[in-house]
């Protein structure tokens, strides 16, 4: 998985609670991405980062925030989790915006 | 908006046969495409990519063909093996970092 780890790998939480997912890379790539994968929708971009403290929204950013204080870590936060955010979340990295993206192993999140 | 679609949600092939997975895209300006393989419970894994200045690119047992005239690309897997069983995605890479993924084709390999 190209030097990418995600934690936790599985999480069950309740509606209304905050949740933070972590992506950690050892490749020193500048770009990091958060995707969600749902049946019938494929992979959709939530947020991405083009450097420390530099982030931008993707296709489905509502209800999510991100932070990147170090090159190697990209955090995805659900401020108040809802059942519609039950999904599998993948982190990806790339050296530049025009390069191939490599994906992590994923986090399965269930919001009850 | 732009879209990427796969022709068949499921493809079943006999072990040892060749597999062909198709993908169509809508944006005639699209220039770079990536194929990913996703095994159950894992993240998408890069297989091969192709840019629009090429019609064909080969890797180990895989070949990607790009037909810009009809906005179609295909992934060919030679001598399909049980380990090839997975979901295959094509993705349009518009150089913005915002990949556009197709829905995926599930490849089932029969022994």
PDB file of C-alpha atoms in Angstrom:
ATOM      1  CA  UNK A   1       0.000   0.000   0.000  1.00  0.00           C
ATOM      2  CA  UNK A   2       2.792   2.408  -0.994  1.00  0.00           C
ATOM      3  CA  UNK A   3       3.828   3.343   2.543  1.00  0.00           C
ATOM      4  CA  UNK A   4       0.375   4.466   3.626  1.00  0.00           C
ATOM      5  CA  UNK A   5      -1.330   3.479   6.839  1.00  0.00           C
ATOM      6  CA  UNK A   6      -4.794   4.379   8.040  1.00  0.00           C
ATOM      7  CA  UNK A   7      -6.129   4.271  11.571  1.00  0.00           C
ATOM      8  CA  UNK A   8      -8.357   2.990  12.868  1.00  0.00           C
ATOM      9  CA  UNK A   9      -9.095   0.258  10.325  1.00  0.00           C
ATOM     10  CA  UNK A  10     -12.579  -0.274  11.704  1.00  0.00           C
ATOM     11  CA  UNK A  11     -14.770   1.962  13.820  1.00  0.00           C
ATOM     12  CA  UNK A  12     -18.342   1.851  15.047  1.00  0.00           C
ATOM     13  CA  UNK A  13     -19.752   5.030  16.494  1.00  0.00           C
ATOM     14  CA  UNK A  14     -23.073   6.650  17.299  1.00  0.00           C
ATOM     15  CA  UNK A  15     -24.882   9.448  15.521  1.00  0.00           C
ATOM     16  CA  UNK A  16     -23.811  12.863  16.761  1.00  0.00           C
ATOM     17  CA  UNK A  17     -20.364  11.889  18.000  1.00  0.00           C
ATOM     18  CA  UNK A  18     -17.164  13.354  16.559  1.00  0.00           C
ATOM     19  CA  UNK A  19     -14.855  11.003  14.679  1.00  0.00           C
ATOM     20  CA  UNK A  20     -11.311  11.512  13.419  1.00  0.00           C
ATOM     21  CA  UNK A  21      -9.612   9.251  10.911  1.00  0.00           C
ATOM     22  CA  UNK A  22      -5.881   9.386  10.381  1.00  0.00           C
ATOM     23  CA  UNK A  23      -3.781   8.827   7.298  1.00  0.00           C
ATOM     24  CA  UNK A  24      -0.033   8.484   7.657  1.00  0.00           C
ATOM     25  CA  UNK A  25       2.472   8.247   4.800  1.00  0.00           C
ATOM     26  CA  UNK A  26       6.182   7.506   4.724  1.00  0.00           C
ATOM     27  CA  UNK A  27       6.729   8.543   1.078  1.00  0.00           C
ATOM     28  CA  UNK A  28       7.100  12.299   1.683  1.00  0.00           C
ATOM     29  CA  UNK A  29       4.516  12.981  -1.043  1.00  0.00           C
ATOM     30  CA  UNK A  30       3.144  16.482  -1.210  1.00  0.00           C
ATOM     31  CA  UNK A  31      -0.451  15.585  -2.106  1.00  0.00           C
ATOM     32  CA  UNK A  32      -2.857  13.657   0.087  1.00  0.00           C
ATOM     33  CA  UNK A  33      -6.516  12.837  -0.515  1.00  0.00           C
ATOM     34  CA  UNK A  34      -9.542  11.478   1.309  1.00  0.00           C
ATOM     35  CA  UNK A  35     -12.127   9.431  -0.606  1.00  0.00           C
ATOM     36  CA  UNK A  36     -15.236   7.582   0.437  1.00  0.00           C
ATOM     37  CA  UNK A  37     -16.471   4.441  -1.283  1.00  0.00           C
ATOM     38  CA  UNK A  38     -20.119   3.474  -1.313  1.00  0.00           C
ATOM     39  CA  UNK A  39     -22.072   0.897  -3.322  1.00  0.00           C
ATOM     40  CA  UNK A  40     -23.525   2.504  -6.419  1.00  0.00           C
ATOM     41  CA  UNK A  41     -21.323   5.594  -6.134  1.00  0.00           C
ATOM     42  CA  UNK A  42     -17.815   4.296  -6.529  1.00  0.00           C
ATOM     43  CA  UNK A  43     -15.002   6.368  -5.093  1.00  0.00           C
ATOM     44  CA  UNK A  44     -15.691  10.034  -4.449  1.00  0.00           C
ATOM     45  CA  UNK A  45     -13.234  12.703  -3.352  1.00  0.00           C
ATOM     46  CA  UNK A  46     -13.984  14.383  -0.014  1.00  0.00           C
ATOM     47  CA  UNK A  47     -11.014  16.721   0.547  1.00  0.00           C
ATOM     48  CA  UNK A  48      -7.432  16.900  -0.524  1.00  0.00           C
ATOM     49  CA  UNK A  49      -4.243  18.616   0.580  1.00  0.00           C
ATOM     50  CA  UNK A  50      -1.494  20.106  -1.561  1.00  0.00           C
ATOM     51  CA  UNK A  51       0.878  20.841   1.300  1.00  0.00           C
ATOM     52  CA  UNK A  52       1.101  21.433   5.020  1.00  0.00           C
ATOM     53  CA  UNK A  53      -1.879  23.546   6.058  1.00  0.00           C
ATOM     54  CA  UNK A  54      -3.098  23.706   2.412  1.00  0.00           C
ATOM     55  CA  UNK A  55      -6.371  21.931   1.756  1.00  0.00           C
ATOM     56  CA  UNK A  56      -9.298  22.126  -0.629  1.00  0.00           C
ATOM     57  CA  UNK A  57     -12.741  20.611  -1.040  1.00  0.00           C
ATOM     58  CA  UNK A  58     -13.669  17.713  -3.220  1.00  0.00           C
ATOM     59  CA  UNK A  59     -16.968  16.465  -4.580  1.00  0.00           C
ATOM     60  CA  UNK A  60     -18.602  15.455  -1.279  1.00  0.00           C
ATOM     61  CA  UNK A  61     -17.081  17.695   1.404  1.00  0.00           C
ATOM     62  CA  UNK A  62     -20.212  18.627   3.391  1.00  0.00           C
ATOM     63  CA  UNK A  63     -20.024  17.350   6.968  1.00  0.00           C
ATOM     64  CA  UNK A  64     -16.258  16.752   6.811  1.00  0.00           C
ATOM     65  CA  UNK A  65     -13.207  18.797   7.735  1.00  0.00           C
ATOM     66  CA  UNK A  66      -9.524  18.041   7.316  1.00  0.00           C
ATOM     67  CA  UNK A  67      -6.230  19.148   8.731  1.00  0.00           C
ATOM     68  CA  UNK A  68      -2.604  18.672   7.791  1.00  0.00           C
ATOM     69  CA  UNK A  69      -0.036  19.932  10.252  1.00  0.00           C
ATOM     70  CA  UNK A  70       2.777  17.665   9.034  1.00  0.00           C
ATOM     71  CA  UNK A  71       3.689  16.342   5.605  1.00  0.00           C
ATOM     72  CA  UNK A  72       3.123  12.762   6.686  1.00  0.00           C
ATOM     73  CA  UNK A  73      -0.276  13.089   8.382  1.00  0.00           C
ATOM     74  CA  UNK A  74      -3.686  13.988   6.975  1.00  0.00           C
ATOM     75  CA  UNK A  75      -6.675  13.899   9.322  1.00  0.00           C
ATOM     76  CA  UNK A  76     -10.329  13.610   8.354  1.00  0.00           C
ATOM     77  CA  UNK A  77     -12.867  14.735  10.960  1.00  0.00           C
ATOM     78  CA  UNK A  78     -16.570  14.168  11.079  1.00  0.00           C
ATOM     79  CA  UNK A  79     -17.687  16.845  13.544  1.00  0.00           C
ATOM     80  CA  UNK A  80     -21.031  15.157  14.233  1.00  0.00           C
ATOM     81  CA  UNK A  81     -21.326  11.792  12.566  1.00  0.00           C
ATOM     82  CA  UNK A  82     -24.533  10.859  10.737  1.00  0.00           C
ATOM     83  CA  UNK A  83     -25.717   7.499   9.416  1.00  0.00           C
ATOM     84  CA  UNK A  84     -25.181   8.744   5.846  1.00  0.00           C
ATOM     85  CA  UNK A  85     -21.468   8.885   6.614  1.00  0.00           C
ATOM     86  CA  UNK A  86     -21.312   5.135   7.098  1.00  0.00           C
ATOM     87  CA  UNK A  87     -18.805   4.187   4.428  1.00  0.00           C
ATOM     88  CA  UNK A  88     -15.338   2.943   3.683  1.00  0.00           C
ATOM     89  CA  UNK A  89     -12.801   5.776   3.704  1.00  0.00           C
ATOM     90  CA  UNK A  90      -9.602   5.672   1.703  1.00  0.00           C
ATOM     91  CA  UNK A  91      -6.597   7.900   1.860  1.00  0.00           C
ATOM     92  CA  UNK A  92      -4.425   8.390  -1.222  1.00  0.00           C
ATOM     93  CA  UNK A  93      -1.146  10.134  -1.929  1.00  0.00           C
ATOM     94  CA  UNK A  94       0.668  11.475  -4.979  1.00  0.00           C
ATOM     95  CA  UNK A  95       3.967  13.276  -5.580  1.00  0.00           C
ATOM     96  CA  UNK A  96       2.333  15.984  -7.626  1.00  0.00           C
ATOM     97  CA  UNK A  97      -1.168  16.851  -8.774  1.00  0.00           C
ATOM     98  CA  UNK A  98      -0.505  15.283 -12.175  1.00  0.00           C
ATOM     99  CA  UNK A  99       0.904  12.003 -10.869  1.00  0.00           C
ATOM    100  CA  UNK A 100      -0.733   8.677 -10.150  1.00  0.00           C
ATOM    101  CA  UNK A 101      -2.493   8.386  -6.809  1.00  0.00           C
ATOM    102  CA  UNK A 102      -1.691   5.461  -4.522  1.00  0.00           C
ATOM    103  CA  UNK A 103      -4.246   4.291  -2.000  1.00  0.00           C
ATOM    104  CA  UNK A 104      -4.117   3.148   1.600  1.00  0.00           C
ATOM    105  CA  UNK A 105      -5.889   0.081   3.042  1.00  0.00           C
ATOM    106  CA  UNK A 106      -9.048   1.926   4.094  1.00  0.00           C
ATOM    107  CA  UNK A 107     -11.111   2.528   7.230  1.00  0.00           C
ATOM    108  CA  UNK A 108     -14.558   1.010   7.562  1.00  0.00           C
ATOM    109  CA  UNK A 109     -16.765   3.406   9.533  1.00  0.00           C
ATOM    110  CA  UNK A 110     -20.216   2.497  10.780  1.00  0.00           C
ATOM    111  CA  UNK A 111     -22.427   5.193  12.279  1.00  0.00           C
ATOM    112  CA  UNK A 112     -25.376   3.782  14.220  1.00  0.00           C
TER     113      UNK A 112
ATOM    114  CA  UNK B   1     -20.177  16.962 -15.718  1.00  0.00           C
ATOM    115  CA  UNK B   2     -17.553  14.513 -16.750  1.00  0.00           C
ATOM    116  CA  UNK B   3     -18.223  10.852 -16.210  1.00  0.00           C
ATOM    117  CA  UNK B   4     -16.561   7.513 -16.580  1.00  0.00           C
ATOM    118  CA  UNK B   5     -18.541   4.331 -17.100  1.00  0.00           C
ATOM    119  CA  UNK B   6     -17.775   0.660 -17.335  1.00  0.00           C
ATOM    120  CA  UNK B   7     -19.680  -1.487 -19.763  1.00  0.00           C
ATOM    121  CA  UNK B   8     -20.279  -4.559 -17.615  1.00  0.00           C
ATOM    122  CA  UNK B   9     -20.682  -4.688 -13.843  1.00  0.00           C
ATOM    123  CA  UNK B  10     -19.528  -8.312 -13.774  1.00  0.00           C
ATOM    124  CA  UNK B  11     -17.287 -10.383 -16.018  1.00  0.00           C
ATOM    125  CA  UNK B  12     -16.841 -14.109 -15.545  1.00  0.00           C
ATOM    126  CA  UNK B  13     -13.966 -15.880 -17.299  1.00  0.00           C
ATOM    127  CA  UNK B  14     -12.329 -19.270 -17.229  1.00  0.00           C
ATOM    128  CA  UNK B  15      -8.901 -19.566 -15.677  1.00  0.00           C
ATOM    129  CA  UNK B  16      -6.289 -19.293 -18.408  1.00  0.00           C
ATOM    130  CA  UNK B  17      -8.487 -17.276 -20.756  1.00  0.00           C
ATOM    131  CA  UNK B  18      -7.895 -13.634 -21.591  1.00  0.00           C
ATOM    132  CA  UNK B  19     -10.082 -10.988 -19.937  1.00  0.00           C
ATOM    133  CA  UNK B  20     -11.146  -7.691 -21.438  1.00  0.00           C
ATOM    134  CA  UNK B  21     -12.642  -4.967 -19.261  1.00  0.00           C
ATOM    135  CA  UNK B  22     -14.031  -1.923 -21.003  1.00  0.00           C
ATOM    136  CA  UNK B  23     -14.446   1.682 -19.944  1.00  0.00           C
ATOM    137  CA  UNK B  24     -15.972   4.718 -21.627  1.00  0.00           C
ATOM    138  CA  UNK B  25     -15.400   8.356 -20.761  1.00  0.00           C
ATOM    139  CA  UNK B  26     -17.304  11.499 -21.636  1.00  0.00           C
ATOM    140  CA  UNK B  27     -14.716  14.282 -21.694  1.00  0.00           C
ATOM    141  CA  UNK B  28     -12.993  14.513 -25.060  1.00  0.00           C
ATOM    142  CA  UNK B  29     -10.255  16.633 -23.441  1.00  0.00           C
ATOM    143  CA  UNK B  30      -9.317  13.832 -21.031  1.00  0.00           C
ATOM    144  CA  UNK B  31      -5.630  13.084 -21.311  1.00  0.00           C
ATOM    145  CA  UNK B  32      -4.613  10.591 -18.657  1.00  0.00           C
ATOM    146  CA  UNK B  33      -6.238   7.380 -17.442  1.00  0.00           C
ATOM    147  CA  UNK B  34      -5.426   4.925 -14.684  1.00  0.00           C
ATOM    148  CA  UNK B  35      -6.597   1.368 -14.055  1.00  0.00           C
ATOM    149  CA  UNK B  36      -6.896   0.149 -10.481  1.00  0.00           C
ATOM    150  CA  UNK B  37      -7.542  -3.308  -9.040  1.00  0.00           C
ATOM    151  CA  UNK B  38      -9.366  -3.638  -5.735  1.00  0.00           C
ATOM    152  CA  UNK B  39      -9.444  -6.922  -3.871  1.00  0.00           C
ATOM    153  CA  UNK B  40     -12.019  -7.537  -1.194  1.00  0.00           C
ATOM    154  CA  UNK B  41     -11.257  -5.571   1.971  1.00  0.00           C
ATOM    155  CA  UNK B  42      -8.310  -3.712   0.457  1.00  0.00           C
ATOM    156  CA  UNK B  43      -7.609  -0.355  -1.095  1.00  0.00           C
ATOM    157  CA  UNK B  44      -7.404   0.230  -4.865  1.00  0.00           C
ATOM    158  CA  UNK B  45      -4.065  -0.898  -6.257  1.00  0.00           C
ATOM    159  CA  UNK B  46      -2.445   0.796  -9.259  1.00  0.00           C
ATOM    160  CA  UNK B  47      -2.169  -1.537 -12.268  1.00  0.00           C
ATOM    161  CA  UNK B  48      -1.279   0.555 -15.276  1.00  0.00           C
ATOM    162  CA  UNK B  49      -1.812   4.007 -16.718  1.00  0.00           C
ATOM    163  CA  UNK B  50      -1.907   5.572 -20.156  1.00  0.00           C
ATOM    164  CA  UNK B  51      -1.706   9.097 -21.502  1.00  0.00           C
ATOM    165  CA  UNK B  52      -3.418  10.346 -24.625  1.00  0.00           C
ATOM    166  CA  UNK B  53      -0.212  10.444 -26.669  1.00  0.00           C
ATOM    167  CA  UNK B  54      -0.305   6.640 -26.654  1.00  0.00           C
ATOM    168  CA  UNK B  55      -2.804   4.128 -28.071  1.00  0.00           C
ATOM    169  CA  UNK B  56      -1.454   1.134 -26.232  1.00  0.00           C
ATOM    170  CA  UNK B  57       0.623   0.372 -23.214  1.00  0.00           C
ATOM    171  CA  UNK B  58       1.755  -2.987 -21.896  1.00  0.00           C
ATOM    172  CA  UNK B  59       2.677  -4.193 -18.461  1.00  0.00           C
ATOM    173  CA  UNK B  60       3.128  -7.595 -16.947  1.00  0.00           C
ATOM    174  CA  UNK B  61       0.221  -9.667 -18.376  1.00  0.00           C
ATOM    175  CA  UNK B  62      -1.838  -6.484 -18.799  1.00  0.00           C
ATOM    176  CA  UNK B  63      -2.397  -4.215 -21.773  1.00  0.00           C
ATOM    177  CA  UNK B  64      -4.379  -1.017 -21.895  1.00  0.00           C
ATOM    178  CA  UNK B  65      -5.791   0.253 -25.173  1.00  0.00           C
ATOM    179  CA  UNK B  66      -7.008   3.798 -25.662  1.00  0.00           C
ATOM    180  CA  UNK B  67      -9.318   4.841 -28.508  1.00  0.00           C
ATOM    181  CA  UNK B  68      -9.684   8.602 -28.333  1.00  0.00           C
ATOM    182  CA  UNK B  69     -12.002   8.738 -31.336  1.00  0.00           C
ATOM    183  CA  UNK B  70     -14.775   6.886 -29.520  1.00  0.00           C
ATOM    184  CA  UNK B  71     -13.600   7.810 -26.011  1.00  0.00           C
ATOM    185  CA  UNK B  72     -13.064   4.247 -24.939  1.00  0.00           C
ATOM    186  CA  UNK B  73     -10.354   2.345 -23.155  1.00  0.00           C
ATOM    187  CA  UNK B  74      -9.935  -1.284 -22.284  1.00  0.00           C
ATOM    188  CA  UNK B  75      -7.848  -3.361 -19.944  1.00  0.00           C
ATOM    189  CA  UNK B  76      -6.753  -6.742 -21.219  1.00  0.00           C
ATOM    190  CA  UNK B  77      -5.465  -9.373 -18.825  1.00  0.00           C
ATOM    191  CA  UNK B  78      -3.657 -12.295 -20.415  1.00  0.00           C
ATOM    192  CA  UNK B  79      -3.963 -15.839 -19.067  1.00  0.00           C
ATOM    193  CA  UNK B  80      -6.314 -14.833 -16.263  1.00  0.00           C
ATOM    194  CA  UNK B  81      -5.506 -16.395 -12.902  1.00  0.00           C
ATOM    195  CA  UNK B  82      -7.581 -16.840  -9.720  1.00  0.00           C
ATOM    196  CA  UNK B  83      -5.536 -14.051  -8.115  1.00  0.00           C
ATOM    197  CA  UNK B  84      -6.919 -11.671 -10.740  1.00  0.00           C
ATOM    198  CA  UNK B  85     -10.380 -11.925  -9.190  1.00  0.00           C
ATOM    199  CA  UNK B  86     -11.192  -8.414  -8.001  1.00  0.00           C
ATOM    200  CA  UNK B  87     -13.053  -5.235  -8.887  1.00  0.00           C
ATOM    201  CA  UNK B  88     -11.374  -3.194 -11.618  1.00  0.00           C
ATOM    202  CA  UNK B  89     -11.794   0.558 -11.916  1.00  0.00           C
ATOM    203  CA  UNK B  90     -10.789   2.947 -14.614  1.00  0.00           C
ATOM    204  CA  UNK B  91     -10.203   6.541 -13.569  1.00  0.00           C
ATOM    205  CA  UNK B  92      -9.976   9.737 -15.572  1.00  0.00           C
ATOM    206  CA  UNK B  93      -7.124  11.873 -14.208  1.00  0.00           C
ATOM    207  CA  UNK B  94      -7.789  15.492 -15.231  1.00  0.00           C
ATOM    208  CA  UNK B  95      -4.525  16.780 -13.703  1.00  0.00           C
ATOM    209  CA  UNK B  96      -6.440  18.569 -10.967  1.00  0.00           C
ATOM    210  CA  UNK B  97      -5.970  15.749  -8.492  1.00  0.00           C
ATOM    211  CA  UNK B  98      -9.699  15.059  -8.609  1.00  0.00           C
ATOM    212  CA  UNK B  99      -9.875  11.625 -10.153  1.00  0.00           C
ATOM    213  CA  UNK B 100     -13.156  10.599 -11.776  1.00  0.00           C
ATOM    214  CA  UNK B 101     -13.833   6.928 -11.160  1.00  0.00           C
ATOM    215  CA  UNK B 102     -16.073   4.514 -12.965  1.00  0.00           C
ATOM    216  CA  UNK B 103     -18.340   2.174 -11.007  1.00  0.00           C
ATOM    217  CA  UNK B 104     -16.094  -0.834 -11.352  1.00  0.00           C
ATOM    218  CA  UNK B 105     -16.272  -4.241 -13.041  1.00  0.00           C
ATOM    219  CA  UNK B 106     -16.101  -7.353 -10.894  1.00  0.00           C
ATOM    220  CA  UNK B 107     -13.907  -9.994 -12.520  1.00  0.00           C
ATOM    221  CA  UNK B 108     -14.707 -13.552 -11.482  1.00  0.00           C
ATOM    222  CA  UNK B 109     -12.258 -16.272 -12.475  1.00  0.00           C
ATOM    223  CA  UNK B 110     -13.657 -19.785 -12.707  1.00  0.00           C
ATOM    224  CA  UNK B 111     -11.258 -22.658 -12.035  1.00  0.00           C
TER     225      UNK B 111
END
